[in-house]
Every structure is written in C-alpha cells, then in structure tokens.
Amino acid sequence: KCSLECFVVAMVYMDRATKRHPEIQVCGLTCHRLLAASLTLAAKFLEDVCYSNRYYSQICGVQLQELNNLERAMMELLRGELLVTPEEFDLYTRILTRVGDRGLV
C-alpha cells in the first residue's frame, strides 16, 4: 500500500521529469510506466517500510527487469533530486484534490 503522500510525490516526480525532458511523450503507452517508476521511487523515499522491486512490479503489472530499468531511468531524469519541498507538496496536493473533486479521476 502506498500512502496518499506517495501519490502526491509521484505526481511531482512525473511532472518534473516531463518538464525537464519535453521529449517524453505522456500517452496511453507511457503514463502507466511513468507512474510505476514514480510510485516506486516515492515509496522508497518516503515510507519507513518498503518492499522489493519484485513486489512493486507485480502490483504495477510490469516485469521486474522493466521496473528496474524504469526506476533507474526515472532517477536519471530527476538527476537524483527526490526531495519535495513543503510548498511543492502543498501545491500538488491542491491540484490533485481539485481534480478529484471534479470527478476526473
């Protein structure tokens, strides 16, 4: 289980990666993999107890080697910058709350 905080931080990671690298196309073929890599990194960064990539790969529905590669690539895209400031966290929480309130998720 991922905390709500993990989902917020994963959103920050995905947004950072796509803003820093506009060549990344977010579409039906890539959004699932971006989310899997971002959630894995967020869980490992935030949670006191985290699981193996084998577990995360099963939950995310991707092969273990693919998740390993995705996680490594996301870390490179983020340049290892996993810290999210309180201001960023609050901003993305508000954004996700508005989207949820509109019934878009």
Tab-separated table of N, CA, C and O in Angstrom:
chain	number	residue	atom	x	y	z
A	1	LYS	N	0.840	-1.193	0.000
A	1	LYS	CA	0.000	0.000	0.000
A	1	LYS	C	0.872	1.238	0.000
A	1	LYS	O	1.832	1.322	0.735
A	2	CYS	N	0.491	2.166	-0.823
A	2	CYS	CA	1.170	3.458	-0.848
A	2	CYS	C	0.311	4.468	-0.107
A	2	CYS	O	-0.907	4.485	-0.248
A	3	SER	N	0.964	5.319	0.635
A	3	SER	CA	0.255	6.390	1.323
A	3	SER	C	-0.189	7.435	0.304
A	3	SER	O	0.306	7.476	-0.831
A	4	LEU	N	-1.110	8.268	0.708
A	4	LEU	CA	-1.533	9.368	-0.160
A	4	LEU	C	-0.355	10.271	-0.493
A	4	LEU	O	-0.257	10.790	-1.603
A	5	GLU	N	0.548	10.421	0.469
A	5	GLU	CA	1.734	11.234	0.240
A	5	GLU	C	2.574	10.685	-0.905
A	5	GLU	O	3.147	11.449	-1.688
A	6	CYS	N	2.648	9.362	-1.013
A	6	CYS	CA	3.404	8.744	-2.114
A	6	CYS	C	2.816	9.122	-3.463
A	6	CYS	O	3.556	9.396	-4.405
A	7	PHE	N	1.497	9.147	-3.553
A	7	PHE	CA	0.865	9.506	-4.823
A	7	PHE	C	1.131	10.966	-5.177
A	7	PHE	O	1.374	11.289	-6.337
A	8	VAL	N	1.107	11.836	-4.178
A	8	VAL	CA	1.398	13.249	-4.427
A	8	VAL	C	2.844	13.402	-4.896
A	8	VAL	O	3.124	14.070	-5.898
A	9	VAL	N	3.775	12.777	-4.192
A	9	VAL	CA	5.193	12.886	-4.542
A	9	VAL	C	5.450	12.249	-5.912
A	9	VAL	O	6.220	12.793	-6.714
A	10	ALA	N	4.800	11.149	-6.209
A	10	ALA	CA	4.950	10.527	-7.536
A	10	ALA	C	4.501	11.490	-8.628
A	10	ALA	O	5.131	11.580	-9.690
A	11	MET	N	3.441	12.234	-8.369
A	11	MET	CA	2.971	13.224	-9.343
A	11	MET	C	4.017	14.320	-9.549
A	11	MET	O	4.259	14.747	-10.676
A	12	VAL	N	4.640	14.750	-8.461
A	12	VAL	CA	5.710	15.750	-8.558
A	12	VAL	C	6.835	15.194	-9.435
A	12	VAL	O	7.339	15.884	-10.329
A	13	TYR	N	7.231	13.936	-9.194
A	13	TYR	CA	8.319	13.332	-9.965
A	13	TYR	C	7.971	13.273	-11.454
A	13	TYR	O	8.802	13.589	-12.307
A	14	MET	N	6.751	12.848	-11.761
A	14	MET	CA	6.351	12.757	-13.169
A	14	MET	C	6.350	14.139	-13.820
A	14	MET	O	6.810	14.295	-14.952
A	15	ASP	N	5.860	15.129	-13.107
A	15	ASP	CA	5.818	16.481	-13.643
A	15	ASP	C	7.228	17.028	-13.844
A	15	ASP	O	7.533	17.623	-14.887
A	16	ARG	N	8.097	16.808	-12.876
A	16	ARG	CA	9.491	17.255	-13.013
A	16	ARG	C	10.142	16.626	-14.237
A	16	ARG	O	10.816	17.295	-15.023
A	17	ALA	N	9.982	15.318	-14.353
A	17	ALA	CA	10.630	14.589	-15.454
A	17	ALA	C	10.150	15.084	-16.806
A	17	ALA	O	10.957	15.311	-17.717
A	18	THR	N	8.844	15.297	-16.947
A	18	THR	CA	8.318	15.712	-18.249
A	18	THR	C	8.617	17.186	-18.538
A	18	THR	O	8.742	17.566	-19.701
A	19	LYS	N	8.751	18.011	-17.511
A	19	LYS	CA	9.118	19.414	-17.738
A	19	LYS	C	10.593	19.540	-18.101
A	19	LYS	O	10.969	20.339	-18.950
A	20	ARG	N	11.434	18.740	-17.452
A	20	ARG	CA	12.870	18.788	-17.741
A	20	ARG	C	13.203	18.131	-19.071
A	20	ARG	O	14.236	18.416	-19.670
A	21	HIS	N	12.351	17.230	-19.494
A	21	HIS	CA	12.588	16.466	-20.717
A	21	HIS	C	11.317	16.473	-21.568
A	21	HIS	O	10.579	15.482	-21.609
A	22	PRO	N	11.055	17.584	-22.258
A	22	PRO	CA	9.806	17.692	-23.034
A	22	PRO	C	9.682	16.667	-24.158
A	22	PRO	O	8.597	16.484	-24.695
A	23	GLU	N	10.772	15.997	-24.468
A	23	GLU	CA	10.694	14.953	-25.491
A	23	GLU	C	9.934	13.718	-25.002
A	23	GLU	O	9.539	12.867	-25.802
A	24	ILE	N	9.726	13.614	-23.689
A	24	ILE	CA	8.953	12.497	-23.141
A	24	ILE	C	7.493	12.713	-23.486
A	24	ILE	O	6.903	13.735	-23.135
A	25	GLN	N	6.918	11.769	-24.184
A	25	GLN	CA	5.513	11.856	-24.552
A	25	GLN	C	4.683	11.098	-23.518
A	25	GLN	O	4.938	9.922	-23.258
A	26	VAL	N	3.731	11.788	-22.943
A	26	VAL	CA	2.823	11.147	-21.996
A	26	VAL	C	1.575	10.751	-22.781
A	26	VAL	O	0.858	11.598	-23.304
A	27	CYS	N	1.385	9.452	-22.876
A	27	CYS	CA	0.238	8.923	-23.619
A	27	CYS	C	-0.176	7.610	-22.965
A	27	CYS	O	0.372	7.214	-21.941
A	28	GLY	N	-1.130	6.955	-23.550
A	28	GLY	CA	-1.611	5.695	-23.008
A	28	GLY	C	-0.550	4.622	-22.890
A	28	GLY	O	-0.650	3.734	-22.051
A	29	LEU	N	0.489	4.708	-23.712
A	29	LEU	CA	1.558	3.717	-23.678
A	29	LEU	C	2.627	4.028	-22.628
A	29	LEU	O	3.362	3.144	-22.219
A	30	THR	N	2.731	5.298	-22.222
A	30	THR	CA	3.805	5.678	-21.305
A	30	THR	C	3.341	6.043	-19.901
A	30	THR	O	4.119	5.939	-18.956
A	31	CYS	N	2.091	6.492	-19.745
A	31	CYS	CA	1.661	7.001	-18.434
A	31	CYS	C	1.725	5.925	-17.351
A	31	CYS	O	2.109	6.216	-16.211
A	32	HIS	N	1.388	4.693	-17.693
A	32	HIS	CA	1.430	3.604	-16.720
A	32	HIS	C	2.858	3.367	-16.237
A	32	HIS	O	3.117	3.192	-15.046
A	33	ARG	N	3.805	3.400	-17.151
A	33	ARG	CA	5.201	3.160	-16.797
A	33	ARG	C	5.802	4.342	-16.025
A	33	ARG	O	6.568	4.157	-15.090
A	34	LEU	N	5.426	5.564	-16.396
A	34	LEU	CA	5.869	6.732	-15.631
A	34	LEU	C	5.356	6.658	-14.202
A	34	LEU	O	6.087	6.941	-13.249
A	35	LEU	N	4.091	6.277	-14.061
A	35	LEU	CA	3.505	6.161	-12.725
A	35	LEU	C	4.173	5.043	-11.929
A	35	LEU	O	4.490	5.225	-10.747
A	36	ALA	N	4.428	3.906	-12.546
A	36	ALA	CA	5.072	2.787	-11.848
A	36	ALA	C	6.451	3.187	-11.330
A	36	ALA	O	6.793	2.931	-10.167
A	37	ALA	N	7.247	3.828	-12.178
A	37	ALA	CA	8.591	4.249	-11.766
A	37	ALA	C	8.522	5.311	-10.683
A	37	ALA	O	9.255	5.254	-9.688
A	38	SER	N	7.623	6.274	-10.841
A	38	SER	CA	7.498	7.359	-9.878
A	38	SER	C	6.996	6.875	-8.531
A	38	SER	O	7.498	7.290	-7.481
A	39	LEU	N	6.011	5.993	-8.537
A	39	LEU	CA	5.496	5.454	-7.275
A	39	LEU	C	6.538	4.608	-6.556
A	39	LEU	O	6.651	4.668	-5.329
A	40	THR	N	7.299	3.847	-7.305
A	40	THR	CA	8.352	3.034	-6.692
A	40	THR	C	9.383	3.920	-6.011
A	40	THR	O	9.757	3.687	-4.853
A	41	LEU	N	9.824	4.961	-6.705
A	41	LEU	CA	10.788	5.879	-6.106
A	41	LEU	C	10.193	6.604	-4.899
A	41	LEU	O	10.860	6.739	-3.862
A	42	ALA	N	8.965	7.064	-5.021
A	42	ALA	CA	8.327	7.789	-3.915
A	42	ALA	C	8.175	6.895	-2.690
A	42	ALA	O	8.452	7.323	-1.566
A	43	ALA	N	7.762	5.657	-2.894
A	43	ALA	CA	7.593	4.735	-1.764
A	43	ALA	C	8.922	4.473	-1.079
A	43	ALA	O	9.015	4.487	0.157
A	44	LYS	N	9.960	4.272	-1.862
A	44	LYS	CA	11.275	4.010	-1.272
A	44	LYS	C	11.817	5.241	-0.547
A	44	LYS	O	12.535	5.112	0.444
A	45	PHE	N	11.491	6.422	-1.045
A	45	PHE	CA	11.992	7.654	-0.446
A	45	PHE	C	11.214	8.036	0.811
A	45	PHE	O	11.791	8.531	1.776
A	46	LEU	N	9.903	7.777	0.815
A	46	LEU	CA	9.044	8.271	1.892
A	46	LEU	C	8.714	7.263	2.985
A	46	LEU	O	8.588	7.645	4.150
A	47	GLU	N	8.506	6.039	2.610
A	47	GLU	CA	7.941	5.063	3.540
A	47	GLU	C	9.017	4.449	4.432
A	47	GLU	O	10.134	4.206	3.999
A	48	ASP	N	8.638	4.199	5.673
A	48	ASP	CA	9.543	3.526	6.609
A	48	ASP	C	9.764	2.072	6.212
A	48	ASP	O	10.843	1.528	6.392
A	49	VAL	N	8.722	1.454	5.693
A	49	VAL	CA	8.800	0.070	5.243
A	49	VAL	C	8.527	0.068	3.749
A	49	VAL	O	7.481	0.520	3.302
A	50	CYS	N	9.502	-0.398	2.990
A	50	CYS	CA	9.256	-0.519	1.557
A	50	CYS	C	9.544	-1.956	1.144
A	50	CYS	O	10.198	-2.710	1.850
A	51	TYR	N	9.024	-2.298	0.008
A	51	TYR	CA	9.082	-3.673	-0.460
A	51	TYR	C	10.089	-3.811	-1.596
A	51	TYR	O	10.640	-2.834	-2.071
A	52	SER	N	10.281	-5.020	-2.025
A	52	SER	CA	11.222	-5.287	-3.112
A	52	SER	C	10.622	-4.828	-4.439
A	52	SER	O	9.402	-4.686	-4.580
A	53	ASN	N	11.490	-4.637	-5.409
A	53	ASN	CA	11.004	-4.292	-6.736
A	53	ASN	C	10.181	-5.424	-7.336
A	53	ASN	O	9.305	-5.170	-8.159
A	54	ARG	N	10.440	-6.634	-6.927
A	54	ARG	CA	9.622	-7.764	-7.392
A	54	ARG	C	8.167	-7.540	-6.987
A	54	ARG	O	7.244	-7.716	-7.784
A	55	TYR	N	7.953	-7.122	-5.736
A	55	TYR	CA	6.608	-6.848	-5.242
A	55	TYR	C	5.983	-5.692	-6.029
A	55	TYR	O	4.855	-5.789	-6.506
A	56	TYR	N	6.734	-4.582	-6.161
A	56	TYR	CA	6.203	-3.427	-6.883
A	56	TYR	C	5.911	-3.771	-8.339
A	56	TYR	O	4.930	-3.289	-8.915
A	57	SER	N	6.732	-4.605	-8.957
A	57	SER	CA	6.492	-4.971	-10.353
A	57	SER	C	5.190	-5.766	-10.489
A	57	SER	O	4.445	-5.575	-11.453
A	58	GLN	N	4.913	-6.624	-9.526
A	58	GLN	CA	3.661	-7.385	-9.558
A	58	GLN	C	2.456	-6.462	-9.387
A	58	GLN	O	1.456	-6.593	-10.092
A	59	ILE	N	2.568	-5.527	-8.449
A	59	ILE	CA	1.478	-4.589	-8.199
A	59	ILE	C	1.242	-3.691	-9.414
A	59	ILE	O	0.108	-3.405	-9.785
A	60	CYS	N	2.332	-3.262	-10.048
A	60	CYS	CA	2.236	-2.341	-11.183
A	60	CYS	C	1.961	-3.050	-12.506
A	60	CYS	O	1.675	-2.396	-13.514
A	61	GLY	N	2.095	-4.354	-12.518
A	61	GLY	CA	1.810	-5.108	-13.731
A	61	GLY	C	2.868	-5.013	-14.803
A	61	GLY	O	2.559	-5.050	-15.995
A	62	VAL	N	4.127	-4.863	-14.375
A	62	VAL	CA	5.239	-4.859	-15.328
A	62	VAL	C	6.263	-5.897	-14.884
A	62	VAL	O	6.290	-6.300	-13.724
A	63	GLN	N	7.079	-6.321	-15.810
A	63	GLN	CA	8.124	-7.289	-15.489
A	63	GLN	C	9.157	-6.647	-14.566
A	63	GLN	O	9.391	-5.438	-14.619
A	64	LEU	N	9.779	-7.464	-13.731
A	64	LEU	CA	10.766	-6.973	-12.777
A	64	LEU	C	11.893	-6.203	-13.467
A	64	LEU	O	12.232	-5.089	-13.047
A	65	GLN	N	12.467	-6.750	-14.510
A	65	GLN	CA	13.577	-6.081	-15.194
A	65	GLN	C	13.138	-4.750	-15.786
A	65	GLN	O	13.879	-3.772	-15.755
A	66	GLU	N	11.912	-4.711	-16.294
A	66	GLU	CA	11.414	-3.449	-16.845
A	66	GLU	C	11.272	-2.402	-15.744
A	66	GLU	O	11.654	-1.241	-15.932
A	67	LEU	N	10.742	-2.794	-14.584
A	67	LEU	CA	10.613	-1.843	-13.484
A	67	LEU	C	11.989	-1.366	-13.022
A	67	LEU	O	12.175	-0.173	-12.757
A	68	ASN	N	12.951	-2.280	-12.938
A	68	ASN	CA	14.316	-1.877	-12.573
A	68	ASN	C	14.842	-0.819	-13.545
A	68	ASN	O	15.424	0.184	-13.128
A	69	ASN	N	14.639	-1.056	-14.837
A	69	ASN	CA	15.095	-0.113	-15.857
A	69	ASN	C	14.342	1.215	-15.774
A	69	ASN	O	14.941	2.288	-15.908
A	70	LEU	N	13.037	1.136	-15.547
A	70	LEU	CA	12.224	2.344	-15.431
A	70	LEU	C	12.642	3.169	-14.214
A	70	LEU	O	12.750	4.404	-14.300
A	71	GLU	N	12.881	2.497	-13.107
A	71	GLU	CA	13.287	3.194	-11.883
A	71	GLU	C	14.634	3.896	-12.095
A	71	GLU	O	14.811	5.062	-11.728
A	72	ARG	N	15.573	3.198	-12.698
A	72	ARG	CA	16.893	3.768	-12.970
A	72	ARG	C	16.774	4.970	-13.916
A	72	ARG	O	17.372	6.026	-13.678
A	73	ALA	N	15.967	4.815	-14.962
A	73	ALA	CA	15.787	5.908	-15.927
A	73	ALA	C	15.121	7.119	-15.275
A	73	ALA	O	15.537	8.260	-15.510
A	74	MET	N	14.126	6.878	-14.431
A	74	MET	CA	13.446	7.992	-13.755
A	74	MET	C	14.409	8.709	-12.819
A	74	MET	O	14.420	9.944	-12.754
A	75	MET	N	15.238	7.960	-12.124
A	75	MET	CA	16.225	8.568	-11.230
A	75	MET	C	17.181	9.457	-12.025
A	75	MET	O	17.526	10.559	-11.583
A	76	GLU	N	17.572	9.009	-13.209
A	76	GLU	CA	18.446	9.811	-14.069
A	76	GLU	C	17.722	11.058	-14.573
A	76	GLU	O	18.296	12.147	-14.592
A	77	LEU	N	16.458	10.897	-14.972
A	77	LEU	CA	15.679	12.042	-15.447
A	77	LEU	C	15.535	13.107	-14.357
A	77	LEU	O	15.532	14.300	-14.633
A	78	LEU	N	15.397	12.650	-13.116
A	78	LEU	CA	15.241	13.564	-11.982
A	78	LEU	C	16.582	14.057	-11.448
A	78	LEU	O	16.618	14.861	-10.520
A	79	ARG	N	17.670	13.530	-12.018
A	79	ARG	CA	19.031	13.858	-11.564
A	79	ARG	C	19.194	13.575	-10.066
A	79	ARG	O	19.902	14.298	-9.358
A	80	GLY	N	18.495	12.560	-9.593
A	80	GLY	CA	18.598	12.155	-8.192
A	80	GLY	C	17.918	13.096	-7.219
A	80	GLY	O	18.038	12.918	-6.010
A	81	GLU	N	17.206	14.072	-7.719
A	81	GLU	CA	16.553	15.065	-6.854
A	81	GLU	C	15.171	14.563	-6.439
A	81	GLU	O	14.169	14.827	-7.105
A	82	LEU	N	15.132	13.853	-5.311
A	82	LEU	CA	13.884	13.254	-4.852
A	82	LEU	C	13.178	14.075	-3.776
A	82	LEU	O	12.001	13.837	-3.502
A	83	LEU	N	13.878	15.023	-3.203
A	83	LEU	CA	13.272	15.830	-2.150
A	83	LEU	C	12.202	16.746	-2.736
A	83	LEU	O	12.421	17.406	-3.750
A	84	VAL	N	11.041	16.755	-2.087
A	84	VAL	CA	9.936	17.620	-2.478
A	84	VAL	C	9.745	18.632	-1.358
A	84	VAL	O	9.603	18.256	-0.194
A	85	THR	N	9.759	19.906	-1.714
A	85	THR	CA	9.606	20.944	-0.692
A	85	THR	C	8.169	20.945	-0.168
A	85	THR	O	7.246	20.499	-0.865
A	86	PRO	N	7.967	21.463	1.027
A	86	PRO	CA	6.592	21.570	1.555
A	86	PRO	C	5.686	22.385	0.622
A	86	PRO	O	4.512	22.047	0.450
A	87	GLU	N	6.238	23.413	-0.012
A	87	GLU	CA	5.446	24.234	-0.926
A	87	GLU	C	5.011	23.427	-2.156
A	87	GLU	O	3.859	23.522	-2.581
A	88	GLU	N	5.939	22.655	-2.711
A	88	GLU	CA	5.602	21.800	-3.854
A	88	GLU	C	4.545	20.777	-3.456
A	88	GLU	O	3.590	20.542	-4.196
A	89	PHE	N	4.756	20.173	-2.297
A	89	PHE	CA	3.820	19.153	-1.833
A	89	PHE	C	2.420	19.747	-1.686
A	89	PHE	O	1.438	19.151	-2.135
A	90	ASP	N	2.321	20.915	-1.077
A	90	ASP	CA	1.016	21.566	-0.899
A	90	ASP	C	0.380	21.907	-2.242
A	90	ASP	O	-0.821	21.711	-2.434
A	91	LEU	N	1.173	22.420	-3.174
A	91	LEU	CA	0.660	22.770	-4.493
A	91	LEU	C	0.077	21.554	-5.197
A	91	LEU	O	-1.052	21.585	-5.695
A	92	TYR	N	0.827	20.465	-5.229
A	92	TYR	CA	0.352	19.269	-5.933
A	92	TYR	C	-0.808	18.599	-5.195
A	92	TYR	O	-1.676	18.016	-5.834
A	93	THR	N	-0.837	18.712	-3.894
A	93	THR	CA	-1.980	18.196	-3.139
A	93	THR	C	-3.241	18.957	-3.532
A	93	THR	O	-4.297	18.352	-3.767
A	94	ARG	N	-3.129	20.279	-3.629
A	94	ARG	CA	-4.286	21.094	-4.031
A	94	ARG	C	-4.726	20.745	-5.457
A	94	ARG	O	-5.921	20.629	-5.744
A	95	ILE	N	-3.763	20.581	-6.351
A	95	ILE	CA	-4.093	20.241	-7.740
A	95	ILE	C	-4.822	18.907	-7.795
A	95	ILE	O	-5.871	18.776	-8.434
A	96	LEU	N	-4.277	17.899	-7.133
A	96	LEU	CA	-4.899	16.570	-7.167
A	96	LEU	C	-6.253	16.561	-6.475
A	96	LEU	O	-7.171	15.858	-6.905
A	97	THR	N	-6.402	17.366	-5.431
A	97	THR	CA	-7.689	17.460	-4.744
A	97	THR	C	-8.741	18.079	-5.668
A	97	THR	O	-9.874	17.591	-5.733
A	98	ARG	N	-8.355	19.135	-6.393
A	98	ARG	CA	-9.290	19.766	-7.335
A	98	ARG	C	-9.715	18.783	-8.434
A	98	ARG	O	-10.874	18.721	-8.811
A	99	VAL	N	-8.744	18.055	-8.953
A	99	VAL	CA	-9.053	17.071	-9.994
A	99	VAL	C	-10.009	16.015	-9.435
A	99	VAL	O	-10.998	15.657	-10.079
A	100	GLY	N	-9.723	15.538	-8.223
A	100	GLY	CA	-10.597	14.542	-7.604
A	100	GLY	C	-11.979	15.070	-7.321
A	100	GLY	O	-12.978	14.375	-7.523
A	101	ASP	N	-12.065	16.329	-6.900
A	101	ASP	CA	-13.369	16.947	-6.610
A	101	ASP	C	-14.215	17.079	-7.874
A	101	ASP	O	-15.437	17.064	-7.812
A	102	ARG	N	-13.560	17.213	-9.006
A	102	ARG	CA	-14.280	17.340	-10.281
A	102	ARG	C	-14.670	15.981	-10.848
A	102	ARG	O	-15.300	15.908	-11.891
A	103	GLY	N	-14.241	14.920	-10.177
A	103	GLY	CA	-14.575	13.584	-10.644
A	103	GLY	C	-13.807	13.157	-11.869
A	103	GLY	O	-14.244	12.297	-12.615
A	104	LEU	N	-12.626	13.736	-12.055
A	104	LEU	CA	-11.827	13.416	-13.238
A	104	LEU	C	-10.918	12.212	-13.032
A	104	LEU	O	-10.254	11.780	-13.958
A	105	VAL	N	-10.870	11.702	-11.811
A	105	VAL	CA	-10.051	10.510	-11.558
A	105	VAL	C	-10.901	9.407	-11.015
A	105	VAL	O	-11.975	9.573	-10.560
